Amino acid sequence: MKFLADENLKGSLVRGLRYQRPDLDLVRVQDIGLSGADDPTVLEWAAQAGRVLITHDVKTITKYAYDRLSQGLGMPGVIEVNDRSAIAQCISDILLLAEFEEECWGQIRYVPL
């Protein structure tokens, strides 16, 4: 599974994912020149690149993700991470979801599970 880390995702979570799985295909919004981009643009890029978006933004990303689905637009998926949860648990849950790519397609998953 390929991931896109949203601009708001905690750096400690990104570092922890990379530490646990150095081979994990994870890029950050900042790395691809989308810093400050609006949510629909980030979701479109993720869809075009076949990447599941990992974010803390439960307020707006969820709405735009459901909008994409209702319009019949593809979306590899979104993982919404509770920013108040233990980082280790969130990392473990994201890596578990990574093993089940087909179950994430077009879905919004919430972590911790």
CSV table of N, CA, C and O in Angstrom, one decimal:
chain,number,residue,atom,x,y,z
A,1,MET,N,0.9,-1.2,0.0
A,1,MET,CA,0.0,0.0,0.0
A,1,MET,C,0.9,1.2,0.0
A,1,MET,O,1.9,1.3,0.7
A,2,LYS,N,0.5,2.2,-0.8
A,2,LYS,CA,1.2,3.5,-0.8
A,2,LYS,C,0.4,4.5,-0.1
A,2,LYS,O,-0.8,4.6,-0.1
A,3,PHE,N,1.2,5.4,0.7
A,3,PHE,CA,0.5,6.4,1.5
A,3,PHE,C,1.0,7.8,1.2
A,3,PHE,O,2.1,8.0,0.7
A,4,LEU,N,0.1,8.7,1.5
A,4,LEU,CA,0.4,10.2,1.4
A,4,LEU,C,0.1,10.7,2.8
A,4,LEU,O,-1.1,10.6,3.3
A,5,ALA,N,1.1,11.3,3.5
A,5,ALA,CA,0.9,11.9,4.8
A,5,ALA,C,0.4,13.4,4.6
A,5,ALA,O,1.1,14.1,3.9
A,6,ASP,N,-0.7,13.7,5.1
A,6,ASP,CA,-1.2,15.0,5.0
A,6,ASP,C,-0.3,16.0,5.7
A,6,ASP,O,0.5,15.6,6.6
A,7,GLU,N,-0.4,17.3,5.4
A,7,GLU,CA,0.5,18.3,5.9
A,7,GLU,C,0.3,18.4,7.4
A,7,GLU,O,1.3,18.7,8.1
A,8,ASN,N,-0.8,18.1,8.0
A,8,ASN,CA,-1.1,18.2,9.4
A,8,ASN,C,-0.7,17.0,10.2
A,8,ASN,O,-0.8,17.0,11.4
A,9,LEU,N,-0.3,15.9,9.5
A,9,LEU,CA,0.1,14.7,10.3
A,9,LEU,C,1.3,14.9,11.1
A,9,LEU,O,2.3,15.5,10.6
A,10,LYS,N,1.3,14.5,12.4
A,10,LYS,CA,2.4,14.7,13.3
A,10,LYS,C,3.7,14.1,12.7
A,10,LYS,O,3.6,12.9,12.3
A,11,GLY,N,4.7,14.8,12.8
A,11,GLY,CA,6.0,14.3,12.4
A,11,GLY,C,6.5,13.1,13.1
A,11,GLY,O,7.1,12.2,12.5
A,12,SER,N,6.1,12.9,14.4
A,12,SER,CA,6.5,11.8,15.1
A,12,SER,C,5.8,10.5,14.6
A,12,SER,O,6.3,9.4,14.7
A,13,LEU,N,4.6,10.7,14.1
A,13,LEU,CA,3.9,9.5,13.5
A,13,LEU,C,4.5,9.1,12.2
A,13,LEU,O,4.8,7.9,12.0
A,14,VAL,N,4.9,10.1,11.4
A,14,VAL,CA,5.6,9.8,10.1
A,14,VAL,C,6.9,9.1,10.4
A,14,VAL,O,7.3,8.0,9.8
A,15,ARG,N,7.7,9.6,11.3
A,15,ARG,CA,9.0,9.0,11.7
A,15,ARG,C,8.8,7.6,12.3
A,15,ARG,O,9.6,6.7,12.0
A,16,GLY,N,7.8,7.4,13.1
A,16,GLY,CA,7.5,6.1,13.7
A,16,GLY,C,7.2,5.1,12.6
A,16,GLY,O,7.6,3.9,12.7
A,17,LEU,N,6.3,5.5,11.7
A,17,LEU,CA,6.0,4.6,10.6
A,17,LEU,C,7.2,4.2,9.8
A,17,LEU,O,7.4,3.0,9.5
A,18,ARG,N,8.1,5.2,9.5
A,18,ARG,CA,9.3,4.9,8.7
A,18,ARG,C,10.3,4.0,9.5
A,18,ARG,O,11.0,3.2,8.9
A,19,TYR,N,10.3,4.2,10.8
A,19,TYR,CA,11.2,3.5,11.6
A,19,TYR,C,10.8,2.0,11.7
A,19,TYR,O,11.6,1.1,11.6
A,20,GLN,N,9.4,1.8,11.9
A,20,GLN,CA,8.9,0.4,12.0
A,20,GLN,C,9.0,-0.3,10.7
A,20,GLN,O,9.2,-1.5,10.6
A,21,ARG,N,8.8,0.4,9.6
A,21,ARG,CA,8.8,-0.2,8.2
A,21,ARG,C,9.6,0.7,7.3
A,21,ARG,O,9.0,1.5,6.6
A,22,PRO,N,10.9,0.6,7.3
A,22,PRO,CA,11.7,1.4,6.4
A,22,PRO,C,11.3,1.3,4.9
A,22,PRO,O,11.6,2.2,4.1
A,23,ASP,N,10.7,0.2,4.5
A,23,ASP,CA,10.3,0.0,3.1
A,23,ASP,C,9.0,0.6,2.8
A,23,ASP,O,8.5,0.5,1.7
A,24,LEU,N,8.3,1.2,3.8
A,24,LEU,CA,6.9,1.7,3.6
A,24,LEU,C,7.0,2.8,2.5
A,24,LEU,O,7.8,3.7,2.6
A,25,ASP,N,6.1,2.7,1.6
A,25,ASP,CA,6.0,3.8,0.5
A,25,ASP,C,5.1,4.9,1.0
A,25,ASP,O,3.9,4.9,0.9
A,26,LEU,N,5.8,5.9,1.6
A,26,LEU,CA,5.1,7.0,2.3
A,26,LEU,C,5.8,8.3,1.8
A,26,LEU,O,7.0,8.5,2.0
A,27,VAL,N,5.0,9.2,1.3
A,27,VAL,CA,5.4,10.6,0.9
A,27,VAL,C,4.6,11.5,1.7
A,27,VAL,O,3.4,11.3,2.1
A,28,ARG,N,5.1,12.7,1.9
A,28,ARG,CA,4.4,13.8,2.6
A,28,ARG,C,3.9,14.8,1.6
A,28,ARG,O,4.5,15.0,0.6
A,29,VAL,N,2.8,15.5,1.9
A,29,VAL,CA,2.3,16.5,1.1
A,29,VAL,C,3.4,17.6,0.8
A,29,VAL,O,3.5,18.1,-0.3
A,30,GLN,N,4.2,17.8,1.8
A,30,GLN,CA,5.3,18.8,1.7
A,30,GLN,C,6.3,18.4,0.7
A,30,GLN,O,6.9,19.2,0.0
A,31,ASP,N,6.5,17.1,0.5
A,31,ASP,CA,7.5,16.6,-0.4
A,31,ASP,C,7.1,16.7,-1.8
A,31,ASP,O,8.0,16.6,-2.7
A,32,ILE,N,5.8,16.8,-2.1
A,32,ILE,CA,5.4,16.8,-3.5
A,32,ILE,C,4.9,18.1,-3.9
A,32,ILE,O,4.3,18.3,-5.0
A,33,GLY,N,5.2,19.2,-3.1
A,33,GLY,CA,4.9,20.5,-3.5
A,33,GLY,C,3.4,20.9,-3.3
A,33,GLY,O,2.9,21.9,-4.0
A,34,LEU,N,2.7,20.3,-2.4
A,34,LEU,CA,1.3,20.6,-2.2
A,34,LEU,C,1.1,21.3,-0.8
A,34,LEU,O,-0.1,21.3,-0.4
A,35,SER,N,2.1,21.8,-0.2
A,35,SER,CA,1.9,22.5,1.0
A,35,SER,C,0.9,23.6,0.8
A,35,SER,O,1.0,24.4,-0.1
A,36,GLY,N,0.0,23.7,1.7
A,36,GLY,CA,-1.0,24.8,1.6
A,36,GLY,C,-2.2,24.5,0.6
A,36,GLY,O,-3.1,25.3,0.5
A,37,ALA,N,-2.1,23.4,-0.1
A,37,ALA,CA,-3.2,23.1,-1.0
A,37,ALA,C,-4.5,22.7,-0.3
A,37,ALA,O,-4.5,22.2,0.8
A,38,ASP,N,-5.6,23.0,-1.0
A,38,ASP,CA,-6.9,22.7,-0.4
A,38,ASP,C,-7.1,21.2,-0.4
A,38,ASP,O,-6.4,20.4,-1.1
A,39,ASP,N,-8.1,20.7,0.4
A,39,ASP,CA,-8.3,19.3,0.5
A,39,ASP,C,-8.7,18.6,-0.8
A,39,ASP,O,-8.2,17.5,-1.0
A,40,PRO,N,-9.6,19.2,-1.6
A,40,PRO,CA,-9.9,18.5,-2.8
A,40,PRO,C,-8.7,18.3,-3.7
A,40,PRO,O,-8.6,17.2,-4.4
A,41,THR,N,-7.7,19.2,-3.7
A,41,THR,CA,-6.5,19.0,-4.5
A,41,THR,C,-5.7,17.9,-4.0
A,41,THR,O,-5.1,17.1,-4.7
A,42,VAL,N,-5.5,17.8,-2.7
A,42,VAL,CA,-4.8,16.8,-2.0
A,42,VAL,C,-5.4,15.4,-2.3
A,42,VAL,O,-4.7,14.4,-2.7
A,43,LEU,N,-6.7,15.3,-2.2
A,43,LEU,CA,-7.4,14.1,-2.4
A,43,LEU,C,-7.3,13.7,-3.9
A,43,LEU,O,-7.1,12.5,-4.2
A,44,GLU,N,-7.4,14.6,-4.8
A,44,GLU,CA,-7.2,14.3,-6.2
A,44,GLU,C,-5.8,13.8,-6.5
A,44,GLU,O,-5.6,12.8,-7.3
A,45,TRP,N,-4.8,14.4,-5.9
A,45,TRP,CA,-3.4,14.0,-6.2
A,45,TRP,C,-3.3,12.5,-5.6
A,45,TRP,O,-2.7,11.7,-6.3
A,46,ALA,N,-3.8,12.3,-4.4
A,46,ALA,CA,-3.7,11.0,-3.8
A,46,ALA,C,-4.4,9.9,-4.7
A,46,ALA,O,-3.9,8.8,-4.9
A,47,ALA,N,-5.5,10.3,-5.3
A,47,ALA,CA,-6.3,9.4,-6.1
A,47,ALA,C,-5.5,9.1,-7.4
A,47,ALA,O,-5.3,7.9,-7.8
A,48,GLN,N,-4.9,10.1,-8.0
A,48,GLN,CA,-4.1,9.9,-9.2
A,48,GLN,C,-2.9,9.1,-9.0
A,48,GLN,O,-2.5,8.3,-9.8
A,49,ALA,N,-2.3,9.2,-7.8
A,49,ALA,CA,-1.1,8.5,-7.5
A,49,ALA,C,-1.4,7.1,-6.8
A,49,ALA,O,-0.4,6.4,-6.5
A,50,GLY,N,-2.6,6.8,-6.6
A,50,GLY,CA,-3.0,5.6,-5.9
A,50,GLY,C,-2.5,5.5,-4.5
A,50,GLY,O,-2.1,4.4,-4.1
A,51,ARG,N,-2.6,6.6,-3.8
A,51,ARG,CA,-2.1,6.6,-2.4
A,51,ARG,C,-3.2,6.9,-1.4
A,51,ARG,O,-4.1,7.7,-1.6
A,52,VAL,N,-3.2,6.1,-0.3
A,52,VAL,CA,-4.1,6.3,0.8
A,52,VAL,C,-3.6,7.5,1.6
A,52,VAL,O,-2.5,7.6,2.0
A,53,LEU,N,-4.5,8.5,1.8
A,53,LEU,CA,-4.2,9.7,2.6
A,53,LEU,C,-4.3,9.4,4.1
A,53,LEU,O,-5.3,8.9,4.6
A,54,ILE,N,-3.3,9.7,4.8
A,54,ILE,CA,-3.3,9.6,6.3
A,54,ILE,C,-3.3,11.1,6.8
A,54,ILE,O,-2.5,11.9,6.5
A,55,THR,N,-4.3,11.4,7.7
A,55,THR,CA,-4.5,12.7,8.1
A,55,THR,C,-5.1,12.8,9.6
A,55,THR,O,-5.6,11.8,10.1
A,56,HIS,N,-4.9,13.9,10.2
A,56,HIS,CA,-5.6,14.2,11.4
A,56,HIS,C,-6.9,15.1,11.2
A,56,HIS,O,-7.6,15.3,12.1
A,57,ASP,N,-7.1,15.5,10.0
A,57,ASP,CA,-8.1,16.4,9.6
A,57,ASP,C,-9.5,15.7,9.4
A,57,ASP,O,-9.9,15.4,8.3
A,58,VAL,N,-10.2,15.5,10.5
A,58,VAL,CA,-11.5,14.9,10.5
A,58,VAL,C,-12.6,15.8,10.1
A,58,VAL,O,-13.6,15.4,9.6
A,59,LYS,N,-12.4,17.1,10.2
A,59,LYS,CA,-13.4,18.1,10.0
A,59,LYS,C,-13.7,18.2,8.5
A,59,LYS,O,-14.9,18.2,8.1
A,60,THR,N,-12.7,18.4,7.7
A,60,THR,CA,-13.0,18.7,6.3
A,60,THR,C,-12.6,17.6,5.3
A,60,THR,O,-13.3,17.4,4.3
A,61,ILE,N,-11.6,16.9,5.5
A,61,ILE,CA,-11.2,15.8,4.6
A,61,ILE,C,-12.3,14.8,4.4
A,61,ILE,O,-12.6,14.3,3.3
A,62,THR,N,-12.9,14.4,5.5
A,62,THR,CA,-14.0,13.4,5.4
A,62,THR,C,-15.1,13.9,4.5
A,62,THR,O,-15.6,13.1,3.7
A,63,LYS,N,-15.5,15.1,4.6
A,63,LYS,CA,-16.6,15.7,3.7
A,63,LYS,C,-16.2,15.6,2.3
A,63,LYS,O,-16.9,15.1,1.4
A,64,TYR,N,-14.9,16.0,2.0
A,64,TYR,CA,-14.5,16.0,0.6
A,64,TYR,C,-14.3,14.6,0.1
A,64,TYR,O,-14.5,14.3,-1.1
A,65,ALA,N,-13.9,13.7,0.9
A,65,ALA,CA,-13.7,12.3,0.5
A,65,ALA,C,-15.1,11.7,0.2
A,65,ALA,O,-15.2,11.0,-0.9
A,66,TYR,N,-16.1,11.9,1.0
A,66,TYR,CA,-17.4,11.4,0.7
A,66,TYR,C,-18.0,12.1,-0.6
A,66,TYR,O,-18.7,11.4,-1.4
A,67,ASP,N,-17.7,13.4,-0.8
A,67,ASP,CA,-18.1,14.1,-2.0
A,67,ASP,C,-17.5,13.4,-3.2
A,67,ASP,O,-18.2,13.2,-4.2
A,68,ARG,N,-16.2,13.0,-3.2
A,68,ARG,CA,-15.6,12.3,-4.3
A,68,ARG,C,-16.3,11.0,-4.6
A,68,ARG,O,-16.6,10.7,-5.7
A,69,LEU,N,-16.6,10.3,-3.5
A,69,LEU,CA,-17.2,9.0,-3.7
A,69,LEU,C,-18.7,9.1,-4.3
A,69,LEU,O,-19.1,8.4,-5.2
A,70,SER,N,-19.4,10.1,-3.8
A,70,SER,CA,-20.8,10.3,-4.3
A,70,SER,C,-20.8,10.8,-5.8
A,70,SER,O,-21.7,10.6,-6.5
A,71,GLN,N,-19.7,11.4,-6.2
A,71,GLN,CA,-19.5,11.8,-7.6
A,71,GLN,C,-19.0,10.7,-8.5
A,71,GLN,O,-18.7,10.9,-9.7
A,72,GLY,N,-18.7,9.5,-7.9
A,72,GLY,CA,-18.2,8.4,-8.7
A,72,GLY,C,-16.7,8.5,-9.0
A,72,GLY,O,-16.2,7.8,-9.9
A,73,LEU,N,-16.0,9.4,-8.3
A,73,LEU,CA,-14.5,9.6,-8.5
A,73,LEU,C,-13.8,8.6,-7.6
A,73,LEU,O,-14.2,8.3,-6.5
A,74,GLY,N,-12.7,8.0,-8.1
A,74,GLY,CA,-11.9,7.1,-7.4
A,74,GLY,C,-11.2,7.7,-6.2
A,74,GLY,O,-10.9,8.8,-6.2
A,75,MET,N,-11.0,6.8,-5.2
A,75,MET,CA,-10.2,7.3,-4.1
A,75,MET,C,-9.6,6.0,-3.4
A,75,MET,O,-10.4,5.1,-3.0
A,76,PRO,N,-8.3,5.9,-3.3
A,76,PRO,CA,-7.7,4.8,-2.6
A,76,PRO,C,-8.1,4.7,-1.2
A,76,PRO,O,-8.1,3.6,-0.7
A,77,GLY,N,-8.4,5.7,-0.5
A,77,GLY,CA,-8.9,5.7,0.8
A,77,GLY,C,-8.3,6.8,1.7
A,77,GLY,O,-7.4,7.5,1.3
A,78,VAL,N,-8.8,6.9,2.9
A,78,VAL,CA,-8.4,7.9,3.9
A,78,VAL,C,-8.3,7.2,5.2
A,78,VAL,O,-9.2,6.4,5.6
A,79,ILE,N,-7.2,7.5,5.9
A,79,ILE,CA,-7.1,7.0,7.3
A,79,ILE,C,-7.0,8.2,8.2
A,79,ILE,O,-6.1,9.1,8.1
A,80,GLU,N,-8.1,8.4,9.0
A,80,GLU,CA,-8.2,9.5,9.9
A,80,GLU,C,-7.6,9.0,11.2
A,80,GLU,O,-8.1,8.1,11.9
A,81,VAL,N,-6.6,9.8,11.7
A,81,VAL,CA,-5.9,9.4,12.9
A,81,VAL,C,-6.2,10.4,14.0
A,81,VAL,O,-6.1,11.6,13.8
A,82,ASN,N,-6.8,9.9,15.1
A,82,ASN,CA,-7.1,10.7,16.3
A,82,ASN,C,-5.8,11.3,16.8
A,82,ASN,O,-4.9,10.5,17.2
A,83,ASP,N,-5.6,12.6,16.8
A,83,ASP,CA,-4.4,13.2,17.2
A,83,ASP,C,-4.1,13.2,18.7
A,83,ASP,O,-3.1,13.6,19.2
A,84,ARG,N,-5.1,12.7,19.5
A,84,ARG,CA,-4.9,12.6,20.9
A,84,ARG,C,-4.6,11.1,21.4
A,84,ARG,O,-4.5,10.9,22.5
A,85,SER,N,-4.5,10.2,20.4
A,85,SER,CA,-4.3,8.8,20.7
A,85,SER,C,-2.8,8.6,20.8
A,85,SER,O,-1.9,9.3,20.3
A,86,ALA,N,-2.5,7.4,21.4
A,86,ALA,CA,-1.1,7.0,21.6
A,86,ALA,C,-0.4,6.8,20.2
A,86,ALA,O,-1.0,6.0,19.4
A,87,ILE,N,0.7,7.4,20.0
A,87,ILE,CA,1.4,7.2,18.7
A,87,ILE,C,1.7,5.8,18.4
A,87,ILE,O,1.4,5.3,17.2
A,88,ALA,N,2.2,5.0,19.3
A,88,ALA,CA,2.5,3.6,19.1
A,88,ALA,C,1.3,2.8,18.6
A,88,ALA,O,1.4,2.0,17.7
A,89,GLN,N,0.2,3.0,19.2
A,89,GLN,CA,-1.1,2.3,18.8
A,89,GLN,C,-1.5,2.7,17.4
A,89,GLN,O,-1.8,1.9,16.6
A,90,CYS,N,-1.4,4.0,17.1
A,90,CYS,CA,-1.7,4.5,15.7
A,90,CYS,C,-0.8,3.9,14.7
A,90,CYS,O,-1.3,3.5,13.6
A,91,ILE,N,0.5,3.9,15.0
A,91,ILE,CA,1.4,3.3,14.0
A,91,ILE,C,1.1,1.8,13.8
A,91,ILE,O,1.0,1.3,12.7
A,92,SER,N,0.9,1.1,14.9
A,92,SER,CA,0.5,-0.3,14.8
A,92,SER,C,-0.7,-0.5,13.9
A,92,SER,O,-0.8,-1.4,13.1
A,93,ASP,N,-1.7,0.3,14.1
A,93,ASP,CA,-3.0,0.1,13.4
A,93,ASP,C,-2.8,0.5,11.9
A,93,ASP,O,-3.4,-0.2,11.1
A,94,ILE,N,-2.1,1.5,11.6
A,94,ILE,CA,-1.9,1.9,10.2
A,94,ILE,C,-1.1,0.8,9.5
A,94,ILE,O,-1.4,0.4,8.4
A,95,LEU,N,-0.1,0.2,10.2
A,95,LEU,CA,0.6,-0.9,9.5
A,95,LEU,C,-0.2,-2.1,9.4
A,95,LEU,O,-0.1,-2.9,8.4
A,96,LEU,N,-1.2,-2.3,10.3
A,96,LEU,CA,-2.1,-3.4,10.1
A,96,LEU,C,-3.0,-3.2,8.9
A,96,LEU,O,-3.2,-4.1,8.0
A,97,LEU,N,-3.5,-2.0,8.7
A,97,LEU,CA,-4.3,-1.6,7.6
A,97,LEU,C,-3.6,-1.8,6.3
A,97,LEU,O,-4.1,-2.1,5.2
A,98,ALA,N,-2.3,-1.5,6.3
A,98,ALA,CA,-1.4,-1.6,5.1
A,98,ALA,C,-1.4,-3.0,4.6
A,98,ALA,O,-1.1,-3.2,3.4
A,99,GLU,N,-1.7,-4.0,5.4
A,99,GLU,CA,-1.7,-5.4,5.0
A,99,GLU,C,-3.0,-5.7,4.2
A,99,GLU,O,-3.1,-6.8,3.6
A,100,PHE,N,-4.0,-4.9,4.3
A,100,PHE,CA,-5.3,-5.1,3.7
A,100,PHE,C,-5.7,-4.0,2.8
A,100,PHE,O,-6.8,-3.4,2.9
A,101,GLU,N,-4.9,-3.8,1.8
A,101,GLU,CA,-5.1,-2.7,0.8
A,101,GLU,C,-6.5,-2.7,0.2
A,101,GLU,O,-7.2,-1.7,0.1
A,102,GLU,N,-7.0,-3.9,-0.2
A,102,GLU,CA,-8.3,-4.0,-0.9
A,102,GLU,C,-9.4,-3.6,0.0
A,102,GLU,O,-10.5,-3.1,-0.5
A,103,GLU,N,-9.2,-3.7,1.3
A,103,GLU,CA,-10.3,-3.3,2.2
A,103,GLU,C,-10.3,-1.8,2.5
A,103,GLU,O,-11.3,-1.3,3.1
A,104,CYS,N,-9.3,-1.1,2.1
A,104,CYS,CA,-9.3,0.3,2.3
A,104,CYS,C,-9.7,1.1,1.1
A,104,CYS,O,-10.1,2.3,1.2
A,105,TRP,N,-9.8,0.5,-0.1
A,105,TRP,CA,-10.1,1.2,-1.3
A,105,TRP,C,-11.5,1.9,-1.1
A,105,TRP,O,-12.5,1.2,-0.8
A,106,GLY,N,-11.6,3.2,-1.3
A,106,GLY,CA,-12.8,3.9,-1.3
A,106,GLY,C,-13.4,4.0,0.1
A,106,GLY,O,-14.6,4.3,0.2
A,107,GLN,N,-12.6,3.7,1.1
A,107,GLN,CA,-13.1,3.7,2.5
A,107,GLN,C,-12.4,4.8,3.3
A,107,GLN,O,-11.3,5.3,3.0
A,108,ILE,N,-13.1,5.2,4.4
A,108,ILE,CA,-12.5,6.1,5.4
A,108,ILE,C,-12.4,5.2,6.6
A,108,ILE,O,-13.4,4.7,7.1
A,109,ARG,N,-11.2,5.1,7.1
A,109,ARG,CA,-10.9,4.3,8.3
A,109,ARG,C,-10.4,5.2,9.4
A,109,ARG,O,-9.8,6.2,9.2
A,110,TYR,N,-10.8,4.8,10.6
A,110,TYR,CA,-10.4,5.7,11.8
A,110,TYR,C,-9.5,4.9,12.7
A,110,TYR,O,-9.7,3.7,12.9
A,111,VAL,N,-8.4,5.6,13.1
A,111,VAL,CA,-7.3,5.0,13.9
A,111,VAL,C,-7.3,5.9,15.1
A,111,VAL,O,-7.2,7.1,15.1
A,112,PRO,N,-7.2,5.2,16.3
A,112,PRO,CA,-7.0,3.8,16.5
A,112,PRO,C,-8.3,3.0,16.2
A,112,PRO,O,-9.4,3.5,16.2
A,113,LEU,N,-8.0,1.8,15.8
A,113,LEU,CA,-9.1,0.9,15.3
A,113,LEU,C,-10.1,0.5,16.4
A,113,LEU,O,-10.2,0.4,17.4
